[in-house]
Coordinates of C-alpha atoms in Angstrom, one line a residue:
N1 CA 114.8 67.0 36.3
A2 CA 117.1 67.4 32.9
V3 CA 116.9 71.7 33.2
K4 CA 118.3 72.2 36.7
P5 CA 119.0 75.4 36.8
Y6 CA 122.2 77.0 39.1
N7 CA 120.9 80.6 39.5
L8 CA 117.5 79.6 41.4
D9 CA 116.7 83.5 40.9
I10 CA 117.0 83.4 37.1
H11 CA 114.0 81.5 35.7
V12 CA 114.7 80.2 32.3
T13 CA 112.4 77.2 30.9
P14 CA 114.2 75.9 27.6
A15 CA 112.5 74.1 24.0
A16 CA 114.5 71.1 24.7
V17 CA 117.0 69.4 26.4
V18 CA 118.9 66.7 24.5
R19 CA 122.0 64.7 25.6
P20 CA 123.8 63.3 22.6
T21 CA 126.3 60.7 22.3
T22 CA 128.4 61.5 19.4
T23 CA 129.7 65.0 17.4
E24 CA 127.4 63.8 14.4
E25 CA 124.4 63.8 16.9
V26 CA 125.1 67.3 18.5
S27 CA 125.2 68.0 14.3
K28 CA 122.1 67.1 13.9
V29 CA 120.3 68.7 16.7
V30 CA 121.9 72.1 15.4
Q31 CA 120.1 71.7 12.4
C32 CA 116.8 70.8 13.8
A33 CA 117.0 73.6 16.0
V34 CA 117.7 75.8 12.8
A35 CA 114.7 74.1 11.0
S36 CA 112.6 75.5 14.0
S37 CA 113.9 78.4 14.5
L38 CA 115.0 78.3 17.7
K39 CA 118.1 79.7 19.2
V40 CA 120.7 76.8 20.7
Q41 CA 123.4 76.7 24.0
P42 CA 125.5 74.0 25.2
R43 CA 125.9 73.1 28.2
S44 CA 128.8 71.2 30.5
G45 CA 128.7 71.4 34.1
G46 CA 126.1 73.9 34.0
H47 CA 127.1 76.2 36.5
S48 CA 126.1 79.6 34.6
Y49 CA 125.6 82.7 36.8
A50 CA 122.9 83.8 34.7
N51 CA 121.5 80.3 33.4
Y52 CA 123.0 80.7 30.1
C53 CA 124.0 77.1 29.3
L54 CA 120.4 76.7 29.7
G55 CA 119.6 79.8 26.7
G56 CA 119.3 82.6 29.4
E57 CA 115.6 82.8 28.2
N58 CA 113.1 81.3 27.6
G59 CA 112.7 78.5 24.3
A60 CA 116.4 77.6 23.6
V61 CA 117.5 74.2 22.6
V62 CA 120.2 73.0 25.5
V63 CA 122.8 70.5 24.2
D64 CA 124.0 68.8 27.1
L65 CA 127.8 67.4 26.6
V66 CA 127.6 65.0 29.6
N67 CA 127.9 62.1 27.6
F68 CA 131.8 63.3 26.3
Q69 CA 133.8 61.9 28.5
K70 CA 136.7 60.4 26.3
F71 CA 140.0 61.1 27.4
S72 CA 143.9 60.0 25.8
M73 CA 147.3 61.2 26.5
D74 CA 150.1 61.1 24.0
T75 CA 153.8 60.7 25.8
N76 CA 155.1 62.0 23.4
N77 CA 154.9 65.4 23.3
W78 CA 152.6 65.5 26.3
F79 CA 148.8 66.8 24.8
A80 CA 145.9 65.0 26.1
T81 CA 142.6 65.1 24.3
F82 CA 139.3 65.0 26.5
G83 CA 135.7 65.2 25.8
A84 CA 133.9 68.7 26.7
G85 CA 131.6 67.1 29.2
T86 CA 134.3 66.8 31.4
L87 CA 134.0 68.3 34.7
L88 CA 137.3 69.7 36.2
G89 CA 137.6 67.3 39.1
D90 CA 137.3 64.7 36.8
L91 CA 140.1 66.3 34.3
T92 CA 142.5 67.1 36.8
E93 CA 142.4 63.2 38.0
R94 CA 142.8 62.0 34.3
L95 CA 146.0 64.2 33.7
Y96 CA 147.7 63.3 37.1
T97 CA 147.3 59.3 36.8
N98 CA 148.4 59.8 33.3
G99 CA 151.9 60.9 33.2
N100 CA 151.4 63.6 36.5
R101 CA 150.2 66.2 34.6
V102 CA 148.5 69.3 35.0
I103 CA 146.9 72.7 33.6
A104 CA 146.0 75.4 34.6
H105 CA 142.4 76.0 36.0
G106 CA 139.9 77.3 38.4
T107 CA 139.2 75.6 41.8
C108 CA 135.5 74.5 41.8
P109 CA 135.7 70.7 40.6
Q110 CA 131.9 70.6 39.7
V111 CA 132.5 73.3 36.5
G112 CA 132.3 71.6 33.2
S113 CA 135.4 72.2 30.6
G114 CA 133.2 73.0 27.7
D115 CA 130.0 75.0 29.0
G116 CA 129.1 78.1 27.3
W117 CA 129.0 79.9 30.5
T118 CA 130.0 78.1 33.5
D119 CA 131.2 79.5 37.3
V120 CA 132.9 80.2 39.8
F121 CA 136.3 81.1 38.0
Q122 CA 135.4 80.7 34.4
Q123 CA 132.2 80.8 32.3
G124 CA 133.0 77.4 29.9
H125 CA 136.5 77.1 31.3
L126 CA 138.3 76.3 28.6
T127 CA 136.0 78.6 26.3
I128 CA 135.9 81.7 28.5
G129 CA 139.1 82.1 30.5
G130 CA 139.7 79.3 33.0
L131 CA 141.9 81.2 35.8
G132 CA 143.4 79.8 39.5
P133 CA 146.4 79.2 41.1
L134 CA 148.5 78.3 38.1
S135 CA 147.6 80.8 35.9
R136 CA 150.5 82.5 36.8
Q137 CA 152.8 80.3 36.1
Y138 CA 150.8 78.9 32.7
G139 CA 148.4 81.2 31.6
A140 CA 144.7 81.0 31.8
A141 CA 143.2 77.6 30.9
L142 CA 142.1 78.6 27.2
D143 CA 145.9 79.1 26.9
H144 CA 146.7 75.6 26.8
V145 CA 144.1 74.9 24.1
E146 CA 146.0 73.4 20.7
E147 CA 142.8 72.4 18.7
V148 CA 139.1 72.0 19.2
E149 CA 136.6 69.8 17.4
V150 CA 133.4 72.2 17.0
V151 CA 130.0 71.8 15.1
L152 CA 129.0 75.2 13.4
A153 CA 125.7 76.6 13.4
N154 CA 124.5 75.2 10.1
G155 CA 125.7 71.7 11.4
T156 CA 129.1 71.6 10.2
I157 CA 131.6 69.5 12.1
T158 CA 135.3 70.9 11.8
R159 CA 138.0 71.4 13.6
A160 CA 140.2 74.7 14.5
S161 CA 143.8 75.4 15.6
Q162 CA 146.4 78.0 15.1
S163 CA 147.0 76.9 11.4
R164 CA 143.3 75.6 10.3
N165 CA 140.2 78.0 10.9
P166 CA 142.5 80.3 13.0
D167 CA 140.0 83.2 13.3
L168 CA 137.0 80.9 14.5
F169 CA 139.9 79.8 16.7
F170 CA 140.7 82.9 18.2
A171 CA 136.6 83.2 18.9
L172 CA 136.5 80.2 20.6
K173 CA 139.5 80.8 22.7
G174 CA 136.9 83.3 25.1
A175 CA 133.6 83.6 23.3
A176 CA 132.6 80.2 22.4
A177 CA 128.6 80.0 23.5
G178 CA 128.4 82.7 20.4
F179 CA 130.6 80.5 17.8
G180 CA 129.7 77.1 17.6
I181 CA 129.6 73.7 20.3
I182 CA 133.0 72.4 21.2
T183 CA 133.0 68.4 22.0
E184 CA 136.7 67.6 21.9
F185 CA 139.7 69.5 23.4
V186 CA 143.2 68.9 22.3
V187 CA 146.0 70.8 25.0
H188 CA 149.1 71.1 26.1
T189 CA 150.0 70.1 29.5
E190 CA 152.5 70.5 32.1
P191 CA 154.6 68.2 35.1
A192 CA 152.3 68.4 38.3
P193 CA 154.5 70.4 40.8
P194 CA 156.5 67.8 43.0
S195 CA 155.0 70.0 46.3
T196 CA 153.1 73.3 47.2
I197 CA 152.9 75.6 50.2
N198 CA 149.2 76.4 50.8
Y199 CA 148.7 79.1 53.1
A200 CA 146.0 80.6 55.2
Y201 CA 145.4 84.0 57.3
H202 CA 142.1 84.1 59.2
I203 CA 141.3 87.4 60.3
Q204 CA 138.1 87.0 62.5
V205 CA 138.4 89.8 65.5
G206 CA 136.9 93.4 65.0
K207 CA 135.1 95.3 62.6
K208 CA 135.5 94.8 59.0
S209 CA 137.0 98.5 58.9
S210 CA 140.0 96.8 60.8
F211 CA 140.7 95.0 57.8
A212 CA 141.2 97.5 55.7
N213 CA 145.0 98.2 56.5
T214 CA 145.9 94.7 55.9
F215 CA 143.8 94.6 52.3
A216 CA 146.1 97.2 51.5
A217 CA 149.3 95.6 52.6
W218 CA 147.9 92.8 50.4
Q219 CA 147.5 95.3 47.0
D220 CA 150.8 96.9 47.8
I221 CA 152.7 93.2 47.7
I222 CA 150.9 92.2 44.1
K223 CA 151.2 95.2 42.5
D224 CA 154.8 94.3 42.3
P225 CA 156.1 93.1 39.1
A226 CA 158.5 91.3 40.0
L227 CA 156.8 89.7 42.0
D228 CA 156.9 85.9 42.6
R229 CA 154.5 83.9 39.6
K230 CA 155.2 80.7 41.9
L231 CA 152.7 82.9 44.5
A232 CA 148.9 82.4 44.0
T233 CA 147.0 84.4 46.3
Q234 CA 143.6 85.6 47.2
V235 CA 141.4 88.1 49.6
I236 CA 138.1 86.9 50.8
I237 CA 135.9 89.1 52.8
M238 CA 132.9 87.4 53.9
E239 CA 130.5 87.7 57.3
L240 CA 132.8 85.6 59.5
G241 CA 135.8 87.7 59.1
M242 CA 138.6 88.0 56.0
I243 CA 140.8 85.3 54.7
I244 CA 143.7 86.0 52.6
S245 CA 144.5 82.7 51.1
G246 CA 146.3 80.7 48.3
T247 CA 149.1 78.3 47.4
Y248 CA 153.0 78.6 46.7
F249 CA 154.2 76.2 44.0
G250 CA 157.9 75.8 45.9
T251 CA 159.3 75.2 48.9
K252 CA 158.6 76.1 52.5
E253 CA 161.7 77.7 52.4
E254 CA 161.0 79.9 49.2
Y255 CA 157.5 80.8 50.1
N256 CA 159.4 82.2 54.0
A257 CA 161.6 84.5 52.1
L258 CA 158.2 85.9 50.3
Q259 CA 157.4 87.7 54.1
F260 CA 154.2 87.3 53.8
E261 CA 153.4 86.6 57.7
Q262 CA 155.2 89.3 58.8
R263 CA 153.1 91.5 56.0
L264 CA 149.8 90.3 56.7
A265 CA 149.0 88.4 59.7
Q266 CA 148.5 90.7 62.2
N267 CA 145.8 89.8 64.2
A268 CA 145.7 86.5 62.4
T269 CA 145.4 82.6 62.6
V270 CA 147.7 81.5 60.2
S271 CA 147.7 78.0 59.1
I272 CA 150.6 76.7 56.6
H273 CA 150.5 73.4 54.9
T274 CA 152.8 71.7 53.0
L275 CA 151.6 69.2 50.4
D276 CA 153.5 66.9 48.2
N277 CA 150.4 65.4 46.1
W278 CA 149.1 67.3 43.3
L279 CA 145.5 66.1 44.3
G280 CA 145.8 66.8 47.6
T281 CA 146.4 70.6 46.7
V282 CA 143.4 70.5 44.3
A283 CA 141.6 69.2 47.0
N284 CA 142.4 72.0 49.0
W285 CA 141.3 74.4 47.2
A286 CA 138.0 73.0 47.0
E287 CA 137.9 72.9 50.9
N288 CA 138.0 77.0 50.5
E289 CA 135.4 78.9 52.8
A290 CA 133.3 80.4 50.1
L291 CA 133.4 77.3 47.3
K292 CA 132.0 74.8 50.2
L293 CA 129.1 77.4 49.8
I294 CA 128.4 78.5 46.4
G295 CA 130.6 75.4 44.6
G296 CA 127.9 73.2 43.0
I297 CA 124.9 74.2 45.2
P298 CA 121.9 75.8 43.4
G299 CA 120.5 78.6 44.8
P300 CA 118.6 82.6 44.5
F301 CA 122.2 84.5 43.8
Y302 CA 123.8 87.5 42.3
S303 CA 127.7 88.5 41.3
K304 CA 129.3 90.7 40.0
S305 CA 132.9 91.9 39.0
L306 CA 135.8 94.3 37.9
A307 CA 139.4 94.3 36.3
F308 CA 142.2 96.0 38.3
T309 CA 145.5 96.8 36.2
Q310 CA 148.5 98.5 37.3
N311 CA 147.7 101.9 36.2
S312 CA 143.3 101.3 38.3
L313 CA 144.8 100.0 41.7
I314 CA 142.4 101.1 44.6
P315 CA 142.8 104.1 46.6
Y316 CA 143.9 103.9 50.0
K317 CA 141.0 106.3 51.2
T318 CA 138.2 104.1 49.1
I319 CA 139.4 100.9 50.7
Q320 CA 138.9 102.5 53.9
D321 CA 135.5 103.6 52.9
L322 CA 134.8 99.8 51.4
F323 CA 135.5 97.9 54.4
K324 CA 133.5 100.8 56.7
Y325 CA 130.6 100.0 53.8
F326 CA 131.1 96.1 54.9
D327 CA 129.8 97.1 58.8
S328 CA 127.3 99.4 58.0
S329 CA 125.5 98.0 55.2
D330 CA 122.2 95.8 55.7
K331 CA 122.8 93.3 52.9
G332 CA 120.1 91.2 53.3
T333 CA 121.8 88.0 53.7
P334 CA 124.7 86.5 55.7
L335 CA 126.1 84.3 52.9
W336 CA 128.0 87.1 51.2
F337 CA 131.6 87.2 49.7
V338 CA 134.1 90.0 48.1
I339 CA 136.8 87.8 46.6
F340 CA 139.9 89.7 45.3
D341 CA 142.1 87.1 43.1
L342 CA 145.2 87.8 41.8
E343 CA 146.2 87.3 38.4
G344 CA 149.0 88.8 36.1
G345 CA 152.1 87.0 35.1
K346 CA 152.0 84.5 32.3
V347 CA 148.6 85.4 31.3
N348 CA 149.6 89.2 30.5
D349 CA 152.7 87.7 28.5
I350 CA 150.1 86.8 25.9
P351 CA 149.0 89.8 23.6
R352 CA 145.2 90.6 23.5
D353 CA 145.1 89.5 19.6
Q354 CA 145.7 86.1 20.3
T355 CA 142.2 85.2 22.0
A356 CA 138.9 86.9 22.3
Y357 CA 139.6 86.8 26.2
A358 CA 140.6 90.5 26.3
H359 CA 141.6 91.5 29.7
R360 CA 145.6 90.1 29.1
D361 CA 146.9 93.5 30.9
A362 CA 144.7 92.3 34.8
L363 CA 146.1 92.4 37.4
F364 CA 143.8 91.2 39.8
Y365 CA 139.9 91.0 39.8
V366 CA 137.3 91.6 42.5
Q367 CA 134.6 89.3 42.3
T368 CA 131.3 90.0 44.7
Y369 CA 128.7 87.4 45.3
A370 CA 125.8 87.2 47.5
V371 CA 123.3 84.2 48.0
G372 CA 119.6 85.4 49.4
V373 CA 118.2 83.2 52.0
G374 CA 115.2 81.6 50.3
V375 CA 114.4 84.9 47.9
L376 CA 117.5 87.2 47.0
L377 CA 116.5 91.0 48.0
D378 CA 116.6 93.9 46.2
K379 CA 118.9 95.2 48.9
T380 CA 121.4 92.5 48.6
R381 CA 121.5 93.5 44.6
A382 CA 122.0 97.1 45.8
F383 CA 124.8 96.0 48.6
L384 CA 126.9 94.2 45.4
N385 CA 126.0 97.2 43.2
N386 CA 127.3 99.9 45.2
I387 CA 130.8 98.2 45.8
N388 CA 131.0 98.2 42.3
K389 CA 130.1 102.0 42.4
M390 CA 132.3 102.9 45.2
I391 CA 135.3 102.1 43.4
Q392 CA 134.3 103.3 39.4
D393 CA 133.1 106.7 41.4
A394 CA 137.3 106.8 42.8
L395 CA 138.7 106.2 39.6
P396 CA 136.7 108.3 37.0
G397 CA 137.8 107.6 33.6
V398 CA 138.9 104.4 34.0
D399 CA 137.1 101.6 31.8
F400 CA 136.8 99.0 34.3
G401 CA 136.5 95.4 32.1
A402 CA 134.5 92.3 33.7
Y403 CA 135.2 88.8 33.4
A404 CA 132.7 86.5 31.3
G405 CA 133.3 84.0 34.1
Y406 CA 131.3 85.6 36.6
V407 CA 128.7 86.6 33.6
D408 CA 126.6 89.7 35.1
P409 CA 123.2 89.3 33.4
K410 CA 122.3 93.4 34.7
L411 CA 125.2 94.6 33.4
P412 CA 125.2 97.7 30.8
N413 CA 127.1 96.7 27.7
G414 CA 128.1 93.5 29.1
Q415 CA 129.7 92.2 25.6
H416 CA 132.1 95.4 25.8
S417 CA 133.0 94.9 29.7
Y418 CA 133.3 91.0 28.7
W419 CA 135.4 91.5 25.5
G420 CA 136.7 95.1 25.3
D421 CA 139.1 96.1 22.2
N422 CA 138.6 92.8 20.7
L423 CA 134.6 92.8 20.2
P424 CA 134.7 94.3 16.5
R425 CA 136.7 91.3 15.5
L426 CA 134.8 89.4 17.6
Q427 CA 131.0 90.9 15.8
Q428 CA 132.7 90.4 12.6
I429 CA 133.3 86.7 13.1
K430 CA 130.1 86.0 13.8
T431 CA 128.8 87.4 10.9
L432 CA 131.0 84.9 9.1
Y433 CA 130.1 81.9 11.0
D434 CA 126.7 82.3 12.5
P435 CA 125.2 85.3 10.8
R436 CA 121.7 84.2 11.9
D437 CA 122.7 83.9 15.8
I438 CA 121.5 80.7 16.3
F439 CA 124.3 80.0 19.5
H440 CA 123.2 83.0 21.5
N441 CA 122.5 84.0 25.0
P442 CA 121.2 87.3 26.3
Q443 CA 125.0 88.4 26.5
S444 CA 126.9 86.6 23.4
V445 CA 128.4 88.3 20.9
R446 CA 126.2 89.1 17.9
P447 CA 127.1 89.6 14.0
A448 CA 127.9 93.1 12.9

């Protein structure tokens, strides 16, 4: 009961699962694990695609932060302080009810804020990235973090910020699973949007190959550097068709001026809703067709990702070939999703050397995701691998990154794909703070 693996295709048995109630107890657990020559990983929401919050391999000590639920809001500077066991759904409500405040974050309410490696839009949301609808305006979730309390590999309890332990702070904002256990976050917040437009274009008629032109039009729209940052958008292709959906953080008149409907809604069923309540907007995100199937429900699954920049857009012929492949391939399951998420905006404004999160030039990501019916078949994994291969073959020489929030345990040289040019610096910091690699999973940063 205490183990609760998320990916039932990956079998992991930890040495122990502990649920401390104080930071001092976390420190004692780490010291005990070190004395017993055991690896350590934290767990918050427990939504790791590869069960890395259970260590990712047998014999780790899991520090479950479920009891770290404190919350306070400083109304002088609108900084919020909260425990690392807080789930996103709870955090969203606490921020909003304490001054109508928000931070950028993903859309799965069951995700934990402090996991070493969590799930659908983030692996340890505030410690790996935390990408979501508000990110184009406010950055990733980790860009809100001003300070943390953290337990180090020797059991020391310290704090990290831009002015205190800045190298450690750099590492914790994007690669925390390999550097310590964060028990408390301090974040700056933003005013909640007064109203939002939630839109969806459902295209469910015809073969997937008939959707290719619509996707190409979507890519053509989102590649514009001047695209309104108030627009969040994603494309989901699945067994039942294709959905282009998202949120516009403004008025209906402003949204209509973008002319999305004219450019994308051919043969589509259109729904547009105006919401004037932030919690209602977040609840609407959680009703996303893919999230209802994959958010919070354990199962046997596999997922992959690629990061695209302005210089690595998908060629039109490859788009046509991809959508034909969606029709012709034997997927081994009806529960498959190909999700394209727009990023850019504020996320791109922040220099790469400011945080461990390295994909500051990412325009959009693709996440492919498939759930086995009972078991995960090899043909299902091959379906997802072939999607990535078709794209990579069409763009030879492109060093595609991958988002550590969509962890792929079979990814060759995963550390480079996740952290790119920041990896050498991270390895040096790891040597300083955790030379024995106590905070370890199969793809975490290693000492230099």
